[in-house]
Coordinates of C-alpha atoms and ligand atoms in Angstrom, one line a residue:
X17 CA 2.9 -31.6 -68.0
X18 CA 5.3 -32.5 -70.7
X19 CA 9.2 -30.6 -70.6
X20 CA 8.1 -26.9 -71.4
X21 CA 9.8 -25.6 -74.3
X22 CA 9.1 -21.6 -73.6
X23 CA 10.1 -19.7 -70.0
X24 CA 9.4 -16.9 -69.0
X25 CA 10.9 -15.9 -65.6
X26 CA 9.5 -12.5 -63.8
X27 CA 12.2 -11.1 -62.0
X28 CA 15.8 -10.4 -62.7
X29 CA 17.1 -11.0 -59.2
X30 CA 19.1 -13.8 -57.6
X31 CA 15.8 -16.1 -58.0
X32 CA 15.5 -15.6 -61.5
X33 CA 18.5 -15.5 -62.6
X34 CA 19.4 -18.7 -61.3
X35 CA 16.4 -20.1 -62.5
X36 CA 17.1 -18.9 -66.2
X37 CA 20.6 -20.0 -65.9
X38 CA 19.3 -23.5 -64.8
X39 CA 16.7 -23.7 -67.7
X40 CA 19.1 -22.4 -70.4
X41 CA 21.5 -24.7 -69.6
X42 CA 18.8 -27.5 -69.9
X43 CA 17.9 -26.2 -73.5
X44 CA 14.9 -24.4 -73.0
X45 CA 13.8 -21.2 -74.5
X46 CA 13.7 -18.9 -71.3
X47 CA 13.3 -15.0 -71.4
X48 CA 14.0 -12.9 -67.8
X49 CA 11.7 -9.6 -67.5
X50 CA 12.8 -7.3 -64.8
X51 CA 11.1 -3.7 -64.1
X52 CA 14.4 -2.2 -62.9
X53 CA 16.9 -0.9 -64.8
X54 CA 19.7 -3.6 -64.0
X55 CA 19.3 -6.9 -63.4
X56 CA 19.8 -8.0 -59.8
X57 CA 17.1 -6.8 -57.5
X58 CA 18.4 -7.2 -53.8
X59 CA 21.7 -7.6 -54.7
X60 CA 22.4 -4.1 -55.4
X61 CA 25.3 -2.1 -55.9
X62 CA 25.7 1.4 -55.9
X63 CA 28.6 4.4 -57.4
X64 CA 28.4 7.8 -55.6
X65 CA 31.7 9.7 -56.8
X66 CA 34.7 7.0 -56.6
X67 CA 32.8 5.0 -54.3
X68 CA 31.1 1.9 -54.4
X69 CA 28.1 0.4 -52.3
X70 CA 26.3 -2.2 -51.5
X71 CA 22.9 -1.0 -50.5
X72 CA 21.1 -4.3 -50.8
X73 CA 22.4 -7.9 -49.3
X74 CA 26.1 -7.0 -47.9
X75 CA 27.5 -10.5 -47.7
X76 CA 26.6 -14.0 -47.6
X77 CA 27.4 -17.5 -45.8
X78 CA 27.0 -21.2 -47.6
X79 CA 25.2 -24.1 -46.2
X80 CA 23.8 -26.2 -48.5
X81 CA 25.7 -28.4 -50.7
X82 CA 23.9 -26.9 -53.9
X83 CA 24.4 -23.4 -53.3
X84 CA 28.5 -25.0 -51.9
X85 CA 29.1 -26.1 -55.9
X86 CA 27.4 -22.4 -57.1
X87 CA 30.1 -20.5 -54.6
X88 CA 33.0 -22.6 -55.3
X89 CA 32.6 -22.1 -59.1
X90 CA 31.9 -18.1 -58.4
X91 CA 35.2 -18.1 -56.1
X92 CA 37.1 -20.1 -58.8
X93 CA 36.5 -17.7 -61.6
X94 CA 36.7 -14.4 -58.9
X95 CA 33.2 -13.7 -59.4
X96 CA 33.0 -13.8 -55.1
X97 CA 35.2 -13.6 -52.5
X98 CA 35.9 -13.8 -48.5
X99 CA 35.3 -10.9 -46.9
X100 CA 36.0 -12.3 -43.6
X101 CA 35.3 -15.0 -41.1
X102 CA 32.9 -13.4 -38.6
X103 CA 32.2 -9.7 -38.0
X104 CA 32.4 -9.9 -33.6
X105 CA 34.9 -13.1 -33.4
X106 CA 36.4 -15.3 -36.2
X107 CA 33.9 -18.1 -35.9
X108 CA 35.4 -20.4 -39.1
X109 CA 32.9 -19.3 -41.3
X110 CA 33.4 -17.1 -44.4
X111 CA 31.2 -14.2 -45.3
X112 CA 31.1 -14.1 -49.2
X113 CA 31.0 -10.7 -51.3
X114 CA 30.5 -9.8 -54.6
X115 CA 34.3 -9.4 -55.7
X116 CA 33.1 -6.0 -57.0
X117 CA 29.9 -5.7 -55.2
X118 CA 27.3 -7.9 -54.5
X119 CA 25.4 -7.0 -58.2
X120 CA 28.4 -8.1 -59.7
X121 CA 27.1 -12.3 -58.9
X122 CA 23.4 -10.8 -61.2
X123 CA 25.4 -9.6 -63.8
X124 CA 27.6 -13.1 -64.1
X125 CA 24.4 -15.1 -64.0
X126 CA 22.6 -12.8 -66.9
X127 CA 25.4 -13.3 -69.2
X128 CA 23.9 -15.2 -72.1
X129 CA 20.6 -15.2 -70.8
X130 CA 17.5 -13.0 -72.9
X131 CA 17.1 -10.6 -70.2
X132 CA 14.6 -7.9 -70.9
X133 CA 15.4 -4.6 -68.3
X134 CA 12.6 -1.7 -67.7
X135 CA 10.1 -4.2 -68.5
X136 CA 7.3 -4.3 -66.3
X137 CA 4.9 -7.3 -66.7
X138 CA 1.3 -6.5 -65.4
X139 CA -0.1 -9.5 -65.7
X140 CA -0.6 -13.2 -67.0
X141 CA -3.1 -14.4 -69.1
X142 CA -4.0 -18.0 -70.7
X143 CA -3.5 -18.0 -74.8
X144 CA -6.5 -18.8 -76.0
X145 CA -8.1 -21.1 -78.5
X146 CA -7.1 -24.8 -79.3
X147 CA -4.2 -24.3 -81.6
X148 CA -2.5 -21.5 -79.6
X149 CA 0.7 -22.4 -79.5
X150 CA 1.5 -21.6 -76.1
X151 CA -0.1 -21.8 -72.7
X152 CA 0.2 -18.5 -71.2
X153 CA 1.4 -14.6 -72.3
X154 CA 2.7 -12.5 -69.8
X155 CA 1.2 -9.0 -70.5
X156 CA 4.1 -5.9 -69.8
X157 CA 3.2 -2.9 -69.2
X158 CA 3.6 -1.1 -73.0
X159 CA 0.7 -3.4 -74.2
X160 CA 2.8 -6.5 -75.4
X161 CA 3.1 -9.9 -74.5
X162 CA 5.8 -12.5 -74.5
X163 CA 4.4 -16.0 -75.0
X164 CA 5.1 -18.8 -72.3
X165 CA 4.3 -22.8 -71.9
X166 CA 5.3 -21.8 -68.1
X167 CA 5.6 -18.6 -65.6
X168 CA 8.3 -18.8 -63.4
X169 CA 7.4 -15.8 -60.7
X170 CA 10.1 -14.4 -58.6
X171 CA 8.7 -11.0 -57.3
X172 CA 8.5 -10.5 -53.5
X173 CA 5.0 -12.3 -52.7
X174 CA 2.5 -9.6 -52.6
X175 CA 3.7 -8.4 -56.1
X176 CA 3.2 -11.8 -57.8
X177 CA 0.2 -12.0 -56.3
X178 CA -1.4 -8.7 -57.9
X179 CA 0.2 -10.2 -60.9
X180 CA -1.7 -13.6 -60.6
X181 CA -5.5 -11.6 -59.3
X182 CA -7.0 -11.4 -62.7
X183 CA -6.8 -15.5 -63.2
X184 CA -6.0 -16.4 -59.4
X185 CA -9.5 -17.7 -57.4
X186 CA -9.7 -18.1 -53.6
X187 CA -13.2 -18.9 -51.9
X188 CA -15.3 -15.1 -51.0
X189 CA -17.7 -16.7 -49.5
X190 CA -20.0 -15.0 -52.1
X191 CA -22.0 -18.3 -54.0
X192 CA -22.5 -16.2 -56.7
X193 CA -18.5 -14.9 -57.0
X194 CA -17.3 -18.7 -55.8
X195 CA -19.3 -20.3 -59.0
X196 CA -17.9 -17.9 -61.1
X197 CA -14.2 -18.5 -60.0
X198 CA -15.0 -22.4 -59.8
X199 CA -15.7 -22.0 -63.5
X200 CA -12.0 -20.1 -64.2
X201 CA -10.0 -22.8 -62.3
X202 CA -11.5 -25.6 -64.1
X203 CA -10.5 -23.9 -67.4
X204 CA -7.2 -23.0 -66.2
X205 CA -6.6 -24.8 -62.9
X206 CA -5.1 -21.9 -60.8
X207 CA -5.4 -22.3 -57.6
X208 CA -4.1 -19.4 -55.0
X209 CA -2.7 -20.3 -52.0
X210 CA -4.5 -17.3 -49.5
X211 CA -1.6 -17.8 -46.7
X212 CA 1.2 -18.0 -49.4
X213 CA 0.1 -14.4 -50.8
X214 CA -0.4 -12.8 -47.2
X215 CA 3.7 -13.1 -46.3
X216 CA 4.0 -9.7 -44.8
X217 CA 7.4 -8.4 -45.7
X218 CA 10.4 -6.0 -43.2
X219 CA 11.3 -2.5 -44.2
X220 CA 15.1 -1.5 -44.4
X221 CA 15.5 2.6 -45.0
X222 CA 19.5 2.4 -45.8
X223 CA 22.3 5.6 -45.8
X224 CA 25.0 5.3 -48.1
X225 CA 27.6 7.8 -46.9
X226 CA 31.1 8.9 -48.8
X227 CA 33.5 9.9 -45.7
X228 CA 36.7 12.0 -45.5
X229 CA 38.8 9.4 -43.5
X230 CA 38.5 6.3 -41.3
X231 CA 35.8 5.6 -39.3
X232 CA 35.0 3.9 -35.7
X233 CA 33.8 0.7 -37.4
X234 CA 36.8 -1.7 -36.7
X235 CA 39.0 -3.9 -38.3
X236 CA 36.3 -6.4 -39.4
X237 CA 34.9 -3.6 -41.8
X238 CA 31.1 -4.8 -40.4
X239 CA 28.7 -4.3 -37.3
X240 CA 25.8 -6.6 -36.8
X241 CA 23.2 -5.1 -34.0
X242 CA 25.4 -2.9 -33.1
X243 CA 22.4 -0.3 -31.9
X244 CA 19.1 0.0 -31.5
X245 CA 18.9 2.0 -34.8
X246 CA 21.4 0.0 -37.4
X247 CA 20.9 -3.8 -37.9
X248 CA 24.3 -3.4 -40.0
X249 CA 26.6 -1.0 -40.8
X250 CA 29.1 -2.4 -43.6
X251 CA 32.8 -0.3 -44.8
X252 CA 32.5 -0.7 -48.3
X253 CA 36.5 -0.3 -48.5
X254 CA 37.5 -2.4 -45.9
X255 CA 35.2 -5.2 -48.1
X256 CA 37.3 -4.4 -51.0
X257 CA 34.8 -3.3 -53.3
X258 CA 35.8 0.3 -52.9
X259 CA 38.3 2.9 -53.6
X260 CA 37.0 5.7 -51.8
X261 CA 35.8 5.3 -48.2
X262 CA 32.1 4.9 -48.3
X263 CA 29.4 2.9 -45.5
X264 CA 26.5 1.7 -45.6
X265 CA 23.9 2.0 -43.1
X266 CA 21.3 -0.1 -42.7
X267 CA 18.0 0.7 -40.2
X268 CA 16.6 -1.9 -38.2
X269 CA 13.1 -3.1 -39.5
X270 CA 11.2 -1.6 -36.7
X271 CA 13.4 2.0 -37.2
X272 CA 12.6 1.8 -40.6
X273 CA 8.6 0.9 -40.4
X274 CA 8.5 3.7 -37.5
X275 CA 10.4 6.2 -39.9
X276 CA 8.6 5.0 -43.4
X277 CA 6.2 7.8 -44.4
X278 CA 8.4 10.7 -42.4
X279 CA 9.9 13.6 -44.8
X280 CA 13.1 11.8 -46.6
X281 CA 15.2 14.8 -45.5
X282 CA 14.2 14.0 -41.9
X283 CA 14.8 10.6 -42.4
X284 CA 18.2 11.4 -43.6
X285 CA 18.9 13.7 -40.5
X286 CA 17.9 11.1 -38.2
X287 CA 20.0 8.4 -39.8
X288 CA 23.0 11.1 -39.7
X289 CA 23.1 11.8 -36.2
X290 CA 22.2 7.8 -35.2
X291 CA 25.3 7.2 -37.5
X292 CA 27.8 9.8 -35.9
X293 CA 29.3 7.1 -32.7
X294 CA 30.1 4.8 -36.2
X295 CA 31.9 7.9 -37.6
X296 CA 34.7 8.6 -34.8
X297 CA 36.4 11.6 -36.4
X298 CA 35.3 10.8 -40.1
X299 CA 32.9 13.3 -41.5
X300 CA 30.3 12.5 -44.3
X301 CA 31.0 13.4 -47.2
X302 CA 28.0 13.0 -49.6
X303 CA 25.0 11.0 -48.1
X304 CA 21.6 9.6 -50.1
X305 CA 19.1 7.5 -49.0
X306 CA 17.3 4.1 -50.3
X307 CA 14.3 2.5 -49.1
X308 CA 13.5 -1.5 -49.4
X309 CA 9.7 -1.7 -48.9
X310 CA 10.1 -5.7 -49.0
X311 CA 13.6 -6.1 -47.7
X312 CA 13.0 -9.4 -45.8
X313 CA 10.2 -11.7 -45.8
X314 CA 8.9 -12.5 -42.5
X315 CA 7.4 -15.7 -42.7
X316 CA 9.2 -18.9 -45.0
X317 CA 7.4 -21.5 -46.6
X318 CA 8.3 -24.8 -45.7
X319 CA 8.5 -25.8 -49.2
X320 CA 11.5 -24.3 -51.6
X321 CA 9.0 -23.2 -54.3
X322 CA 4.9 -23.5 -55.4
X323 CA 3.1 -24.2 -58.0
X324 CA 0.0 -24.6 -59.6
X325 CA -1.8 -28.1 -60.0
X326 CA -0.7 -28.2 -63.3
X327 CA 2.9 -27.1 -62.7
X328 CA 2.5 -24.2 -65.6
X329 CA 2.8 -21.4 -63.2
X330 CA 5.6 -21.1 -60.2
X331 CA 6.2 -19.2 -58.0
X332 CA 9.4 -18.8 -56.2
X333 CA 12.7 -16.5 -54.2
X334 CA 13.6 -15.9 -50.9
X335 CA 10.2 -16.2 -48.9
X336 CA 10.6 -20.4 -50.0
X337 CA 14.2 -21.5 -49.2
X338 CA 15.2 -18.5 -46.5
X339 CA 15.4 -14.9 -46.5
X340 CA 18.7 -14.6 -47.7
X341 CA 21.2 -15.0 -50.7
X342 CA 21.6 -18.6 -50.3
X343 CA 17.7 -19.4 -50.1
X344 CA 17.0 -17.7 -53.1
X345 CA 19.5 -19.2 -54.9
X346 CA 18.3 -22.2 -53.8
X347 CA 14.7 -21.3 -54.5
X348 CA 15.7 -20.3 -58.1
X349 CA 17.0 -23.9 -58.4
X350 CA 14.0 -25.9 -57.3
X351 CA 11.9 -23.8 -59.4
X352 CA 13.8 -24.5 -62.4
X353 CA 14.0 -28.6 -61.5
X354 CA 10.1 -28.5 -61.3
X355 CA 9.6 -27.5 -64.7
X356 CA 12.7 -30.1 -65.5
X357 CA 10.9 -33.1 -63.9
Ligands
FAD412 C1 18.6 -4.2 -47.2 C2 18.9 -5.6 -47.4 C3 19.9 -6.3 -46.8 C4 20.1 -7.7 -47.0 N1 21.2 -8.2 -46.5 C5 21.5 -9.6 -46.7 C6 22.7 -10.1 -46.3 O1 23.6 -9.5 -45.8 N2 22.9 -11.5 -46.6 C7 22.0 -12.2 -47.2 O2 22.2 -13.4 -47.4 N3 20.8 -11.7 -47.7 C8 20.6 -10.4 -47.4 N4 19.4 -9.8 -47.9 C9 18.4 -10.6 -48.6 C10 18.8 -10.9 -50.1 O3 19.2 -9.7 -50.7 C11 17.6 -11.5 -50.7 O4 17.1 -12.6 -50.0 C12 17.7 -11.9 -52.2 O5 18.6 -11.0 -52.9 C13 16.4 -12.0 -52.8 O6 16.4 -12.4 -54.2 P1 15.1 -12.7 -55.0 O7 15.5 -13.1 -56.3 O8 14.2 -13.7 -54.2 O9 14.3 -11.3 -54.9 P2 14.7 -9.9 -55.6 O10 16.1 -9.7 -55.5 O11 13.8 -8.9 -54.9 O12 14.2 -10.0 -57.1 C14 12.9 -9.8 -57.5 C15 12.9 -9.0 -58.8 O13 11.6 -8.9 -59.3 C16 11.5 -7.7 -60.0 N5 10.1 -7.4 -60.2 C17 9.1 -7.2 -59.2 N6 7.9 -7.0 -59.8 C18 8.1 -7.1 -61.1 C19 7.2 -6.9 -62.2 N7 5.9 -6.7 -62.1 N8 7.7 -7.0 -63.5 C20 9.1 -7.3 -63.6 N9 10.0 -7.4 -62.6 C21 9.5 -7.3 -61.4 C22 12.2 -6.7 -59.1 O14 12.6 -5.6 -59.8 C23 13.4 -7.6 -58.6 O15 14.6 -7.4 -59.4 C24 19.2 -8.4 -47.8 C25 18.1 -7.7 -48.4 C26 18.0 -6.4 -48.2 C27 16.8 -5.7 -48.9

């Protein structure tokens, strides 16, 4: 495939946005569609009163050399900073923040990029005829399109894949059903990759909590697997990105699967009496809850992104390079170098 002139990225979060920044940089023409309000997906940041929380990703570590240069230009221009070097022991290894919460790196990579926010794309479909002047239009959800010589997909898995149904084709079995899905990929050579699609995804049911004073959390503001309810509980003010005293609870992914269809306000009762030992004296002050049906994928693919034969359509974020900030950063990157090969 020659250089595509034309992006268009699904997905305003870490993925994508790196991904557009990449291919914007290179000189393409790339447009980022994200059905949320604000760009940043998983890295989420939240006001309740004076407060500030993080109710997605809490912090992040650096391992590869790629994702090193991204952190020490973030750090140089106080986009990021150290939160602290290990939440049980100091182990040498910094934990990176948002310097005003973690949505605050989204909002830095979407300067200057064509971001499109509360646009929901429903689909992709090949332009047709021999003179159209693109290869694909991604179909949103109010009826238009936006044209594309490549689809860069950054949605959790099972969402790109009910985006990519309509022209994706796996074997049924069915002779009848196979033939007629041969027929698609030869005129558009997509081929779906079955195991890719089924990554099963963790739950996380989070409480944000404003509080009236110090709490039993510690020095290091942070408690990994602290109990069998909370996989972490982070103190918003002791990371410095808030005024007011405010935590973040975060449910384990079997509490939260176990808990997922129970009434929210039982939910929120549960999660307020687990949270109480974390409290010492500290009472809540205002409380809401947020669910994260695909919080963290459970299975990684070996490779840091896919794509199709023909390299038109990719799919990428943080089920390629690792579940975390740093993979799908990194997955962003390599999806972004394929279409630059
Ligand atoms: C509760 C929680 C805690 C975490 N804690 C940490 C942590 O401490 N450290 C760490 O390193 N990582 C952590 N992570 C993981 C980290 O947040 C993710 O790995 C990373 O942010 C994923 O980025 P992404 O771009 O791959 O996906 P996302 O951020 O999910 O971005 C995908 C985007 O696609 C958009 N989208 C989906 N479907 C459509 C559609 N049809 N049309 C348009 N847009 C669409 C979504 O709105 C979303 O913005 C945590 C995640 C969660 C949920």
């Amino acid at each position: 495939m020659p250089n595509p002139r034309k992006v268009v990225i699904v997905g305003a979060g870490l993925s994508g946005l790196v991904a557009g920044r990449e291919l914007l940089d290179a000189g393409l023409d790339v447009c980022v569609l994200d059905k949320g309000r604000s760009v940043g997906g998983r890295l989420a940041t939240r006001r309740i009163g004076d407060a500030r929380l993080d109710h997605g990703a809490q912090f992040f570590t650096v391992r590869t050399p790629a994702f090193r240069r991204r952190v020490d230009d973030w750090l140089e221009r106080g986009i990021v900073a150290v939160w602290n070097h290990g939440f049980d022991d100091d182990d040498g290894h910094p934990r990176y923040v948002g310097a005003t919460g973690m949505n605050s790196i989204a909002k830095d990579l979407a300067v200057g990029l064509d971001v499109e926010t509360s646009t929901l794309a429903f689909g992709v479909r090949p332009m047709e005829g021999v003179d159209a002047p693109h290869r694909w239009e991604v179909v949103i959800d109010d009826g238009t399109t936006r044209p594309a010589d490549a689809v860069i997909f950054t949605c959790p898995l099972v969402q790109t894949f009910a985006l990519l149904a309509d022209i994706g084709v796996w074997k049924s079995g069915d002779e009848a059903t196979d033939a007629a899905h041969d027929a698609i990929v030869e005129r558009h050579g997509i081929h779906l990759d079955q195991q890719l699609f089924r990554t099963q995804y963790d739950r996380t049911i989070a409480l944000l909590a404003t509080v009236d004073g110090p709490t039993a959390i510690g020095a290091a503001g942070g408690v990994q697997h602290g109990d069998d309810v909370f996989s972490f509980i982070g103190d918003n003010q002791a990371k410095g990105i808030s005024e007011a005293p405010a935590i973040t609870f975060h449910a384990n992914a079997e509490w939260s699967e176990a808990h997922w269809d129970d009434d929210s306000a039982d939910t929120l009762a549960a999660l307020e009496a687990a949270a109480q030992p974390w409290l010492g004296s500290a009472a809540i002050v205002e409380r809401q809850l947020k669910t994260w049906r695909f919080a963290t994928p459970r299975t990684i693919w070996p490779d840091p992104c896919w794509s199709t034969a023909d390299g038109t359509i990719v799919v990428a974020g943080d089920a390629f390079a690792g579940p975390k900030v740093e993979g799908a950063h990194n997955s962003g990157l390599a999806a972004a170098h394929s279409l630059l090969a």
